[in-house]
Amino acid sequence: FFLAKVLPVNEWATRVFSAISGVGFVGGIYLFTRDLGRSQWAGLCGAIISATSFRAITLSQEARSYSLLLCMASFLVLLFCMASRLQQK
């Protein structure tokens, strides 16, 4: 794990990357649902649901980077929707 070389090896340092990825997941879901629903209200509802999701919270608390997978998947789906919208124009 590359952060172990930069940060001191303790419990906080091993879990900080997963927590940051979890916050990125909520941001990605916000952008995706705002783009899909075409309103800020839809984005906020999606972000609240993903922020209070039990599974997303438990993945963000682990030392493994499973929440990075959630974060990257949310941004990939967002990019896919944006690309398909550009292709339709």
Backbone as a printed PyTorch tensor [residue, N CA C, xyz], in Angstrom:
tensor([[[  0.8490,  -1.1610,   0.0000],
         [  0.0000,   0.0000,   0.0000],
         [  0.8970,   1.2270,   0.0000]],

        [[  0.7050,   2.0990,  -0.9820],
         [  1.6570,   3.1960,  -1.1730],
         [  1.5820,   4.2570,  -0.0820]],

        [[  0.4450,   4.4180,   0.5900],
         [  0.3570,   5.4210,   1.6510],
         [  1.1330,   5.0140,   2.8990]],

        [[  1.4120,   3.7280,   3.0470],
         [  2.1690,   3.2720,   4.2130],
         [  3.6000,   3.7950,   4.1780]],

        [[  4.0920,   4.1200,   2.9940],
         [  5.4440,   4.6580,   2.8900],
         [  5.4870,   6.1560,   3.1810]],

        [[  4.3600,   6.8350,   2.9660],
         [  4.3050,   8.2780,   3.1710],
         [  3.8630,   8.6110,   4.5940]],

        [[  2.7960,   7.9670,   5.0370],
         [  2.2350,   8.2280,   6.3600],
         [  2.7690,   7.2030,   7.3570]],

        [[  2.7620,   7.5280,   8.6210],
         [  3.1660,   6.5300,   9.6120],
         [  2.1770,   5.3670,   9.6270]],

        [[  2.6820,   4.1770,   9.8910],
         [  1.8440,   2.9860,   9.8440],
         [  1.0920,   2.8650,  11.1710]],

        [[ -0.1690,   3.2430,  11.1370],
         [ -1.0690,   3.0570,  12.2600],
         [ -2.4710,   2.8620,  11.6970]],

        [[ -3.4300,   2.6860,  12.5720],
         [ -4.7820,   2.3840,  12.1080],
         [ -5.3810,   3.5290,  11.3120]],

        [[ -5.1760,   4.7590,  11.7470],
         [ -5.7250,   5.9100,  11.0520],
         [ -5.1490,   6.0350,   9.6440]],

        [[ -3.8540,   5.8550,   9.5250],
         [ -3.1950,   6.0370,   8.2310],
         [ -3.6180,   4.9720,   7.2220]],

        [[ -3.9110,   3.7820,   7.6950],
         [ -4.3160,   2.7410,   6.7500],
         [ -5.7580,   2.8930,   6.2980]],

        [[ -6.5790,   3.6050,   7.0620],
         [ -7.9900,   3.7420,   6.7070],
         [ -8.3320,   5.0740,   6.0470]],

        [[ -7.4200,   6.0210,   6.0210],
         [ -7.7300,   7.3490,   5.4970],
         [ -8.0060,   7.3090,   3.9900]],

        [[ -7.3090,   6.4740,   3.2540],
         [ -7.5200,   6.4030,   1.8080],
         [ -8.9100,   5.8580,   1.4850]],

        [[ -9.3570,   4.8650,   2.2430],
         [-10.7020,   4.3270,   2.0340],
         [-11.7600,   5.3600,   2.3850]],

        [[-11.5250,   6.1440,   3.4140],
         [-12.4890,   7.1770,   3.7910],
         [-12.5730,   8.2640,   2.7240]],

        [[-11.4460,   8.6570,   2.1760],
         [-11.4350,   9.6620,   1.1040],
         [-12.1350,   9.1180,  -0.1370]],

        [[-11.9260,   7.8470,  -0.4300],
         [-12.6070,   7.2220,  -1.5670],
         [-14.1090,   7.1590,  -1.3370]],

        [[-14.5330,   6.9450,  -0.1030],
         [-15.9600,   6.9380,   0.2120],
         [-16.5910,   8.2950,  -0.0020]],

        [[-15.8840,   9.3500,   0.3500],
         [-16.3800,  10.7090,   0.0930],
         [-16.4410,  10.9660,  -1.4130]],

        [[-15.4540,  10.4690,  -2.1410],
         [-15.4850,  10.5950,  -3.5980],
         [-16.6510,   9.8470,  -4.2170]],

        [[-17.0110,   8.7040,  -3.6280],
         [-18.1660,   7.9400,  -4.0970],
         [-19.4490,   8.7460,  -3.9450]],

        [[-19.6180,   9.4090,  -2.8130],
         [-20.8130,  10.2270,  -2.5980],
         [-20.8330,  11.3880,  -3.6030]],

        [[-19.6740,  11.9870,  -3.8410],
         [-19.5990,  13.0570,  -4.8390],
         [-19.9080,  12.5740,  -6.2440]],

        [[-19.4070,  11.3930,  -6.5820],
         [-19.6900,  10.8270,  -7.9020],
         [-21.1560,  10.5030,  -8.0880]],

        [[-21.7900,   9.9780,  -7.0510],
         [-23.2210,   9.6880,  -7.1270],
         [-24.0250,  10.9820,  -7.2410]],

        [[-23.5850,  12.0170,  -6.5210],
         [-24.2620,  13.3110,  -6.6380],
         [-24.2010,  13.8220,  -8.0770]],

        [[-23.0220,  13.7950,  -8.6730],
         [-22.8810,  14.2930, -10.0460],
         [-23.6640,  13.4480, -11.0350]],

        [[-23.6440,  12.1240, -10.8370],
         [-24.3530,  11.2290, -11.7400],
         [-25.8620,  11.4350, -11.6700]],

        [[-26.4120,  11.4730, -10.4580],
         [-27.8600,  11.6310, -10.3530],
         [-28.3080,  13.0490, -10.7170]],

        [[-27.4530,  14.0390, -10.4940],
         [-27.7880,  15.3960, -10.9360],
         [-27.8220,  15.4600, -12.4580]],

        [[-26.8760,  14.7780, -13.1020],
         [-26.8380,  14.7560, -14.5540],
         [-27.9930,  13.9360, -15.1230]],

        [[-28.3090,  12.8360, -14.4700],
         [-29.3680,  11.9560, -14.9560],
         [-30.7450,  12.5750, -14.7260]],

        [[-30.9590,  13.1290, -13.5520],
         [-32.2520,  13.7230, -13.2330],
         [-32.4010,  15.1520, -13.6920]],

        [[-31.3140,  15.7530, -14.1260],
         [-31.2770,  17.1360, -14.6110],
         [-31.7750,  18.1400, -13.5740]],

        [[-31.5450,  17.8330, -12.3040],
         [-31.8960,  18.7920, -11.2560],
         [-30.9780,  18.5850, -10.0640]],

        [[-30.7610,  19.6510,  -9.3400],
         [-29.9100,  19.5680,  -8.1580],
         [-30.5860,  18.7570,  -7.0590]],

        [[-31.9060,  18.7860,  -7.0170],
         [-32.6500,  18.0290,  -6.0110],
         [-32.4130,  16.5240,  -6.1800]],

        [[-32.4080,  16.0610,  -7.4140],
         [-32.1490,  14.6430,  -7.6630],
         [-30.7280,  14.2830,  -7.2320]],

        [[-29.7800,  15.1730,  -7.4800],
         [-28.4060,  14.9350,  -7.0540],
         [-28.2730,  14.8480,  -5.5490]],

        [[-28.9660,  15.7480,  -4.8470],
         [-28.9190,  15.7170,  -3.3840],
         [-29.5680,  14.4620,  -2.8200]],

        [[-30.6700,  14.0230,  -3.4120],
         [-31.3190,  12.7900,  -2.9500],
         [-30.4050,  11.5900,  -3.1570]],

        [[-29.7630,  11.5110,  -4.3060],
         [-28.8290,  10.4130,  -4.5570],
         [-27.6340,  10.4370,  -3.6190]],

        [[-27.1290,  11.6280,  -3.3380],
         [-25.9900,  11.7510,  -2.4290],
         [-26.3700,  11.3800,  -1.0020]],

        [[-27.5650,  11.7630,  -0.5660],
         [-28.0070,  11.4150,   0.7840],
         [-28.2040,   9.9190,   0.9160]],

        [[-28.7910,   9.3040,  -0.0950],
         [-28.9980,   7.8540,  -0.0520],
         [-27.6670,   7.1220,  -0.0420]],

        [[-26.7230,   7.5570,  -0.8640],
         [-25.4260,   6.8680,  -0.8950],
         [-24.5940,   7.1580,   0.3580]],

        [[-24.7590,   8.3370,   0.9470],
         [-23.9990,   8.6690,   2.1520],
         [-24.5000,   7.9020,   3.3660]],

        [[-25.7660,   7.5270,   3.3640],
         [-26.3180,   6.7880,   4.4970],
         [-26.4290,   5.2950,   4.2200]],

        [[-25.8890,   4.8400,   3.1040],
         [-25.9140,   3.4180,   2.7760],
         [-25.0110,   2.6480,   3.7400]],

        [[-25.5750,   1.6300,   4.3630],
         [-24.8240,   0.8480,   5.3440],
         [-23.5980,   0.1890,   4.7080]],

        [[-23.7530,  -0.3580,   3.5220],
         [-22.6430,  -1.0540,   2.8700],
         [-21.5290,  -0.0810,   2.4900]],

        [[-21.8840,   1.0910,   1.9950],
         [-20.8620,   2.0690,   1.6270],
         [-20.1040,   2.5590,   2.8590]],

        [[-20.7980,   2.7070,   3.9730],
         [-20.1320,   3.1420,   5.2040],
         [-19.1730,   2.0810,   5.6980]],

        [[-19.5960,   0.8120,   5.6770],
         [-18.6980,  -0.2510,   6.1480],
         [-17.5000,  -0.4270,   5.2260]],

        [[-17.6890,  -0.2340,   3.9280],
         [-16.5540,  -0.3370,   3.0130],
         [-15.5740,   0.8140,   3.2110]],

        [[-16.0820,   1.9810,   3.5770],
         [-15.2030,   3.1280,   3.8020],
         [-14.4210,   3.0120,   5.1010]],

        [[-14.8670,   2.1520,   6.0070],
         [-14.1760,   1.9920,   7.2800],
         [-13.0970,   0.9150,   7.2230]],

        [[-13.0710,   0.1230,   6.1810],
         [-12.0860,  -0.9500,   6.0960],
         [-10.7320,  -0.4010,   5.6490]],

        [[ -9.7050,  -1.1470,   5.9610],
         [ -8.3590,  -0.7440,   5.5550],
         [ -8.1010,  -1.0920,   4.0930]],

        [[ -8.8820,  -1.9710,   3.5410],
         [ -8.7420,  -2.3090,   2.1210],
         [ -9.4100,  -1.2350,   1.2780]],

        [[ -9.0660,  -1.1840,   0.0170],
         [ -9.5640,  -0.0890,  -0.8280],
         [-10.7720,  -0.5120,  -1.6520]],

        [[-11.7560,  -1.1510,  -1.0100],
         [-12.9870,  -1.4980,  -1.7110],
         [-13.7950,  -0.2530,  -2.0450]],

        [[-13.7160,   0.7660,  -1.2290],
         [-14.4640,   1.9840,  -1.5200],
         [-13.8990,   2.7130,  -2.7400]],

        [[-12.6390,   2.4580,  -3.0700],
         [-12.0820,   3.0190,  -4.3030],
         [-12.8030,   2.4440,  -5.5180]],

        [[-13.1720,   1.1750,  -5.4410],
         [-13.9460,   0.5600,  -6.5150],
         [-15.2990,   1.2420,  -6.6700]],

        [[-15.9590,   1.5460,  -5.5620],
         [-17.2370,   2.2670,  -5.6220],
         [-17.0540,   3.6590,  -6.2270]],

        [[-16.0030,   4.3330,  -5.8200],
         [-15.7320,   5.6850,  -6.3100],
         [-15.4760,   5.6810,  -7.8200]],

        [[-14.6220,   4.7900,  -8.2570],
         [-14.2990,   4.7220,  -9.6870],
         [-15.5040,   4.2840, -10.5200]],

        [[-16.3030,   3.3690,  -9.9940],
         [-17.4940,   2.9220, -10.7210],
         [-18.4910,   4.0610, -10.8810]],

        [[-18.6700,   4.8730,  -9.8410],
         [-19.6230,   5.9790,  -9.9500],
         [-19.1590,   7.0070, -10.9790]],

        [[-17.8660,   7.2880, -11.0100],
         [-17.3700,   8.2450, -11.9990],
         [-17.3560,   7.6620, -13.4100]],

        [[-17.1380,   6.3490, -13.5440],
         [-17.1980,   5.7360, -14.8690],
         [-18.6130,   5.7350, -15.4290]],

        [[-19.5980,   5.4860, -14.5880],
         [-20.9900,   5.5450, -15.0380],
         [-21.3490,   6.9750, -15.4320]],

        [[-20.8670,   7.9510, -14.6730],
         [-21.1030,   9.3510, -15.0180],
         [-20.4860,   9.6840, -16.3760]],

        [[-19.2560,   9.2690, -16.5900],
         [-18.6070,   9.5350, -17.8750],
         [-19.2980,   8.8220, -19.0240]],

        [[-19.7950,   7.6180, -18.7750],
         [-20.5230,   6.8920, -19.8090],
         [-21.7990,   7.6250, -20.1970]],

        [[-22.5280,   8.1240, -19.2230],
         [-23.7560,   8.8740, -19.5250],
         [-23.4580,  10.1640, -20.2710]],

        [[-22.3920,  10.8340, -19.8680],
         [-22.0310,  12.0700, -20.5510],
         [-21.5900,  11.7980, -21.9950]],

        [[-20.8510,  10.7190, -22.1930],
         [-20.4080,  10.3790, -23.5550],
         [-21.5740,   9.9640, -24.4350]],

        [[-22.5100,   9.2180, -23.8830],
         [-23.6740,   8.8220, -24.6950],
         [-24.5410,  10.0220, -25.0400]],

        [[-24.6200,  10.9920, -24.1390],
         [-25.3870,  12.2030, -24.4270],
         [-24.6960,  13.0160, -25.5340]],

        [[-23.3650,  13.0870, -25.5110],
         [-22.6280,  13.8030, -26.5500],
         [-22.7610,  13.1060, -27.9090]],

        [[-22.8230,  11.7810, -27.8800],
         [-22.9410,  11.0360, -29.1180],
         [-24.3150,  11.2280, -29.7530]],

        [[-25.3440,  11.4460, -28.9610],
         [-26.6880,  11.6360, -29.4690],
         [-26.8610,  12.9830, -30.1380]],

        [[-26.0310,  13.9700, -29.7830],
         [-26.1320,  15.3220, -30.3650],
         [-25.6340,  15.3830, -31.7440]]])
